[in-house]
mmCIF file of C-alpha atoms in Angstrom:
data_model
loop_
_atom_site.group_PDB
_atom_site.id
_atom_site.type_symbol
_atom_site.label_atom_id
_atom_site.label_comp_id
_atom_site.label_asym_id
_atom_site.label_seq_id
_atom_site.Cartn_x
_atom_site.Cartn_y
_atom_site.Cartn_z
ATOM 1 C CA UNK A 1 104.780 -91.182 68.449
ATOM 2 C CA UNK A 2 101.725 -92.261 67.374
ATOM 3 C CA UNK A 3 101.669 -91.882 63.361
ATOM 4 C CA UNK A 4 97.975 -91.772 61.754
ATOM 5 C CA UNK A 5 96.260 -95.189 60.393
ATOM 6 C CA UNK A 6 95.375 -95.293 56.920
ATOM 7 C CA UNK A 7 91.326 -95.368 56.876
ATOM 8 C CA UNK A 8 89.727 -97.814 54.761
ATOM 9 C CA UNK A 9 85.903 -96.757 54.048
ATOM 10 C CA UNK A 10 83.143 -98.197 52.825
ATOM 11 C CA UNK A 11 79.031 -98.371 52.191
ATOM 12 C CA UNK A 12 76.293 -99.330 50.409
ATOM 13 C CA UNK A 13 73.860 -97.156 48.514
ATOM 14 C CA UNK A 14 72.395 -95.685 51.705
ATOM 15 C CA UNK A 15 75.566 -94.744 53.515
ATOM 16 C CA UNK A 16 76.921 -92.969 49.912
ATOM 17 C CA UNK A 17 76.906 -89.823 50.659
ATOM 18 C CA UNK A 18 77.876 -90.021 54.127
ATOM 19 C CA UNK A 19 81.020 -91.955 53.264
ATOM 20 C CA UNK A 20 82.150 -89.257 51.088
ATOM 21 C CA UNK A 21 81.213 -86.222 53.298
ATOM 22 C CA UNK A 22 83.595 -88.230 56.167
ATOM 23 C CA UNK A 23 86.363 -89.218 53.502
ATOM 24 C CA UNK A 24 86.630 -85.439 52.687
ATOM 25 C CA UNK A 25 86.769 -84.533 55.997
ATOM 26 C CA UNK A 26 89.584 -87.107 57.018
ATOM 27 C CA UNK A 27 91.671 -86.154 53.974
ATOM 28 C CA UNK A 28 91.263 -82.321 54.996
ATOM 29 C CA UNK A 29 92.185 -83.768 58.432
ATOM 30 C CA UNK A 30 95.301 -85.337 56.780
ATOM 31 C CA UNK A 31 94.589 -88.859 56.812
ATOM 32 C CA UNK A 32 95.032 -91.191 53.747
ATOM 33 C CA UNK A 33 92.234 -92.730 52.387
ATOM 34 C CA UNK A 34 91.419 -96.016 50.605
ATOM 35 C CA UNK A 35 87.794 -95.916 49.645
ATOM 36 C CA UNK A 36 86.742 -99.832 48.981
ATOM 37 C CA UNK A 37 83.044 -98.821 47.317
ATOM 38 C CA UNK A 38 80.265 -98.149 46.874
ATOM 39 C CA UNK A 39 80.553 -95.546 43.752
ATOM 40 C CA UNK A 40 76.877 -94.130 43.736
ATOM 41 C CA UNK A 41 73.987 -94.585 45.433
ATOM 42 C CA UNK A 42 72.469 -98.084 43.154
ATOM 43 C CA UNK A 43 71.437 -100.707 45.319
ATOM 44 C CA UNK A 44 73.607 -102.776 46.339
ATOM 45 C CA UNK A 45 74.752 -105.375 49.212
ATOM 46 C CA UNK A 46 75.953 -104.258 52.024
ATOM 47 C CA UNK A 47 78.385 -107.048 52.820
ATOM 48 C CA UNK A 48 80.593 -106.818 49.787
ATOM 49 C CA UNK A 49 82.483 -103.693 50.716
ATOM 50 C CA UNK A 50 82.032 -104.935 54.745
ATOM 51 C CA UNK A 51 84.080 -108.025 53.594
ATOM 52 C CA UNK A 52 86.345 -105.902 51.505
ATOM 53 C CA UNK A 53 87.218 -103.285 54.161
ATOM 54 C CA UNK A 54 87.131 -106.179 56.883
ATOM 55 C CA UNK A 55 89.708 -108.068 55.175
ATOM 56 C CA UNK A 56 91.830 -104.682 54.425
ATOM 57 C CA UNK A 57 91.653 -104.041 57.656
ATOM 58 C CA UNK A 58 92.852 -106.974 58.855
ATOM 59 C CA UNK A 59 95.551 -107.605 56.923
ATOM 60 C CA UNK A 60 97.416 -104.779 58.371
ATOM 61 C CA UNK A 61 95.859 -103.928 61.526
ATOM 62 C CA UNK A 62 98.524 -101.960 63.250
ATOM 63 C CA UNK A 63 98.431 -99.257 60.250
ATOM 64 C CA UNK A 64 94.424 -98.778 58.823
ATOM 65 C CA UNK A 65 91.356 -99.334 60.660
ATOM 66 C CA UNK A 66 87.812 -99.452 59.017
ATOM 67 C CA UNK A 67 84.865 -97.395 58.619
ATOM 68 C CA UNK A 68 81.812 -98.780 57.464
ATOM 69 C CA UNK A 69 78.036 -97.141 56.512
ATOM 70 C CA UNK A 70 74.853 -98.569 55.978
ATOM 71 C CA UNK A 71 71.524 -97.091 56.280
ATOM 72 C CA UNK A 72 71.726 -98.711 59.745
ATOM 73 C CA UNK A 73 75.360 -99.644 60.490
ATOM 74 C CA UNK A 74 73.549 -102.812 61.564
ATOM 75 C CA UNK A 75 74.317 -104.973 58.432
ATOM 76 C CA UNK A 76 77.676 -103.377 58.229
ATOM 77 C CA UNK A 77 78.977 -104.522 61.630
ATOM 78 C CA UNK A 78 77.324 -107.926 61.197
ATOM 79 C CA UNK A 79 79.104 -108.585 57.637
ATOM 80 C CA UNK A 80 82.445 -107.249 59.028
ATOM 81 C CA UNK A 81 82.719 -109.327 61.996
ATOM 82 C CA UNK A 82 82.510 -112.258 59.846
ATOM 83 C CA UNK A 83 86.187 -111.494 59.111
ATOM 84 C CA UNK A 84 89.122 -113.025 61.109
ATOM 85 C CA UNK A 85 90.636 -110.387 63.287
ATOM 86 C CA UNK A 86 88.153 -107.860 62.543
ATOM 87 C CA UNK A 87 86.126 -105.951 66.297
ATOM 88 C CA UNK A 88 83.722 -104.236 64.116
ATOM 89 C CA UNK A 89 81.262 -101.614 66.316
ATOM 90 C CA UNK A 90 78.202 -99.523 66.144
ATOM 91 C CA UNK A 91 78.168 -96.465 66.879
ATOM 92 C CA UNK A 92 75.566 -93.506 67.335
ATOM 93 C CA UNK A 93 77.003 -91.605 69.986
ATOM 94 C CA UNK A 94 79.714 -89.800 71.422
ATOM 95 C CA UNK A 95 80.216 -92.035 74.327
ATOM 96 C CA UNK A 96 79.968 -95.271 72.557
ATOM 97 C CA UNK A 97 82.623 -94.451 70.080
ATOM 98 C CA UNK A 98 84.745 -93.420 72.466
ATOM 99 C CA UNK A 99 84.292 -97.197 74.644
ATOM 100 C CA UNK A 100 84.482 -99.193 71.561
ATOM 101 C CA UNK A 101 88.223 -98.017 71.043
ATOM 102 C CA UNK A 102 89.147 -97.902 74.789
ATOM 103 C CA UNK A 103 87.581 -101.000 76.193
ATOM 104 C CA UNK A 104 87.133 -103.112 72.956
ATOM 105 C CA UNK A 105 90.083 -102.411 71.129
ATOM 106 C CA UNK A 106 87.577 -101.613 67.877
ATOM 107 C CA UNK A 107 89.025 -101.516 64.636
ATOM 108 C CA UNK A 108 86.136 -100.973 62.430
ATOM 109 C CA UNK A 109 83.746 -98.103 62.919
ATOM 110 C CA UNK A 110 79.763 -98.362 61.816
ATOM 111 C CA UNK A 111 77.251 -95.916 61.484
ATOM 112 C CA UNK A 112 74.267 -94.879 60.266
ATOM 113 C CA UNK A 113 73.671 -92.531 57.158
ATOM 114 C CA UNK A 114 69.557 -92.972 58.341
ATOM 115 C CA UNK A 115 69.913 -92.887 62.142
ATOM 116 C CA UNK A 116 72.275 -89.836 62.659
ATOM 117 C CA UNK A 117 73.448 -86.721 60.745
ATOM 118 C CA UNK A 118 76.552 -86.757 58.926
ATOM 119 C CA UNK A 119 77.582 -83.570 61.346
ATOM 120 C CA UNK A 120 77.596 -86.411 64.329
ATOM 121 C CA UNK A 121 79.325 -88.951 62.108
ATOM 122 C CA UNK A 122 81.937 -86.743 61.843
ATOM 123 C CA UNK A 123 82.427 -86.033 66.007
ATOM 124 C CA UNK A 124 81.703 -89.527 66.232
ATOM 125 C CA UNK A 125 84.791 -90.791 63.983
ATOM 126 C CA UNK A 126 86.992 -87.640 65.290
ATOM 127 C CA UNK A 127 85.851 -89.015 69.298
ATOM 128 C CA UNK A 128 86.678 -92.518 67.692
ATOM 129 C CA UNK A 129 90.204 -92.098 65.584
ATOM 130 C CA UNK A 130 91.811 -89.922 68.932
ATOM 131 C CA UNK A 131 90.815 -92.505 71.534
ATOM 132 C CA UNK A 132 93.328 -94.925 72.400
ATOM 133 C CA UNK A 133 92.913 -98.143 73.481
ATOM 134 C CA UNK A 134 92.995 -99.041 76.998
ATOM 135 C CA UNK A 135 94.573 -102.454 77.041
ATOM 136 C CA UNK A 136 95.282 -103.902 80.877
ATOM 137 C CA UNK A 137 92.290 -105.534 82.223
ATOM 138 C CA UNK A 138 90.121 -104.832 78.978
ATOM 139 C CA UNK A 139 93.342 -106.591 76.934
ATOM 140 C CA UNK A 140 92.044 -110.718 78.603
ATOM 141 C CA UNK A 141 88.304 -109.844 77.349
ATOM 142 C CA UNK A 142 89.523 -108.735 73.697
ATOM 143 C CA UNK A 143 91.794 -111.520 73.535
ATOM 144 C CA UNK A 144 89.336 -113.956 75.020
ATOM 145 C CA UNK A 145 87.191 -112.889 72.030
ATOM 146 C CA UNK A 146 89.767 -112.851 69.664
ATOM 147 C CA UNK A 147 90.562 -116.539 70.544
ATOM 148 C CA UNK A 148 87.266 -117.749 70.239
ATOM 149 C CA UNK A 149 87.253 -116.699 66.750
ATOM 150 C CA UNK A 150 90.610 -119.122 66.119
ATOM 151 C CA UNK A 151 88.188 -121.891 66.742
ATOM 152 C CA UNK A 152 85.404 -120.980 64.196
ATOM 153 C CA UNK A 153 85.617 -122.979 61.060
#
């Protein structure tokens, strides 16, 4: 049985609104929530609440996974990826979303409040959440990344 991950959300100013139009909908969708920031739509950086929800994330991987928005997603899935254990990916499509997960073993989602609608965000995280990963010959290349990143200082 596979038992819904806790979602751990964040953005900066640009992705405000966004964030909370796709934390309503997961709630209504019965998922539980942990919203890491921003509060309004003030400047701010970016890679705060990508670190935050990175390190969330990845301190109990097998029960939340991330979503992250920027005006881009770009700056979002740069910052996160900084963190250990963290396969942050963009995505602006249906088909992406849905590769990220199966090849990729993704566990942070990023999009963009100024490249797509928040309509697509939604299908995008729906396409994303439901898609399970793939594992067998995708399983060497994510843990051939993953041990490269042991080796970082």
């Amino acid at each position: 049985m596979n038992l819904m991950p806790i979602i751990v959300m964040g953005s900066d100013h640009a992705g405000f609104r966004m964030k909370e139009f796709l934390k309503k909908n997961l709630q209504e969708a019965g998922y539980t929530v942990e919203d890491k920031g921003t509060n309004n739509e003030e400047s701010v950086d970016a890679g705060i609440y990508a670190i935050a929800v990175g390190e969330e994330v990845a301190a109990d991987p097998v029960h939340k996974k991330g979503i992250l928005i920027c005006g881009t997603g770009i700056g979002m899935s740069m910052n996160a990826n900084k963190v250990n254990g963290i396969r942050a990916s963009l995505a602006a499509d249906l088909f992406s979303a849905k590769m990220t997960r199966a090849h990729n073993d993704a566990n942070v989602l990023c999009m963009g409040a100024r490249v797509i609608a928040e309509a697509m965000a939604w299908e995008i995280t729906k396409v994303w959440l439901s898609t399970e990963y793939l594992g067998g010959k995708y399983a060497k290349r994510v843990e051939h990344m993953m041990a490269y990143e042991k080796t970082r200082k």
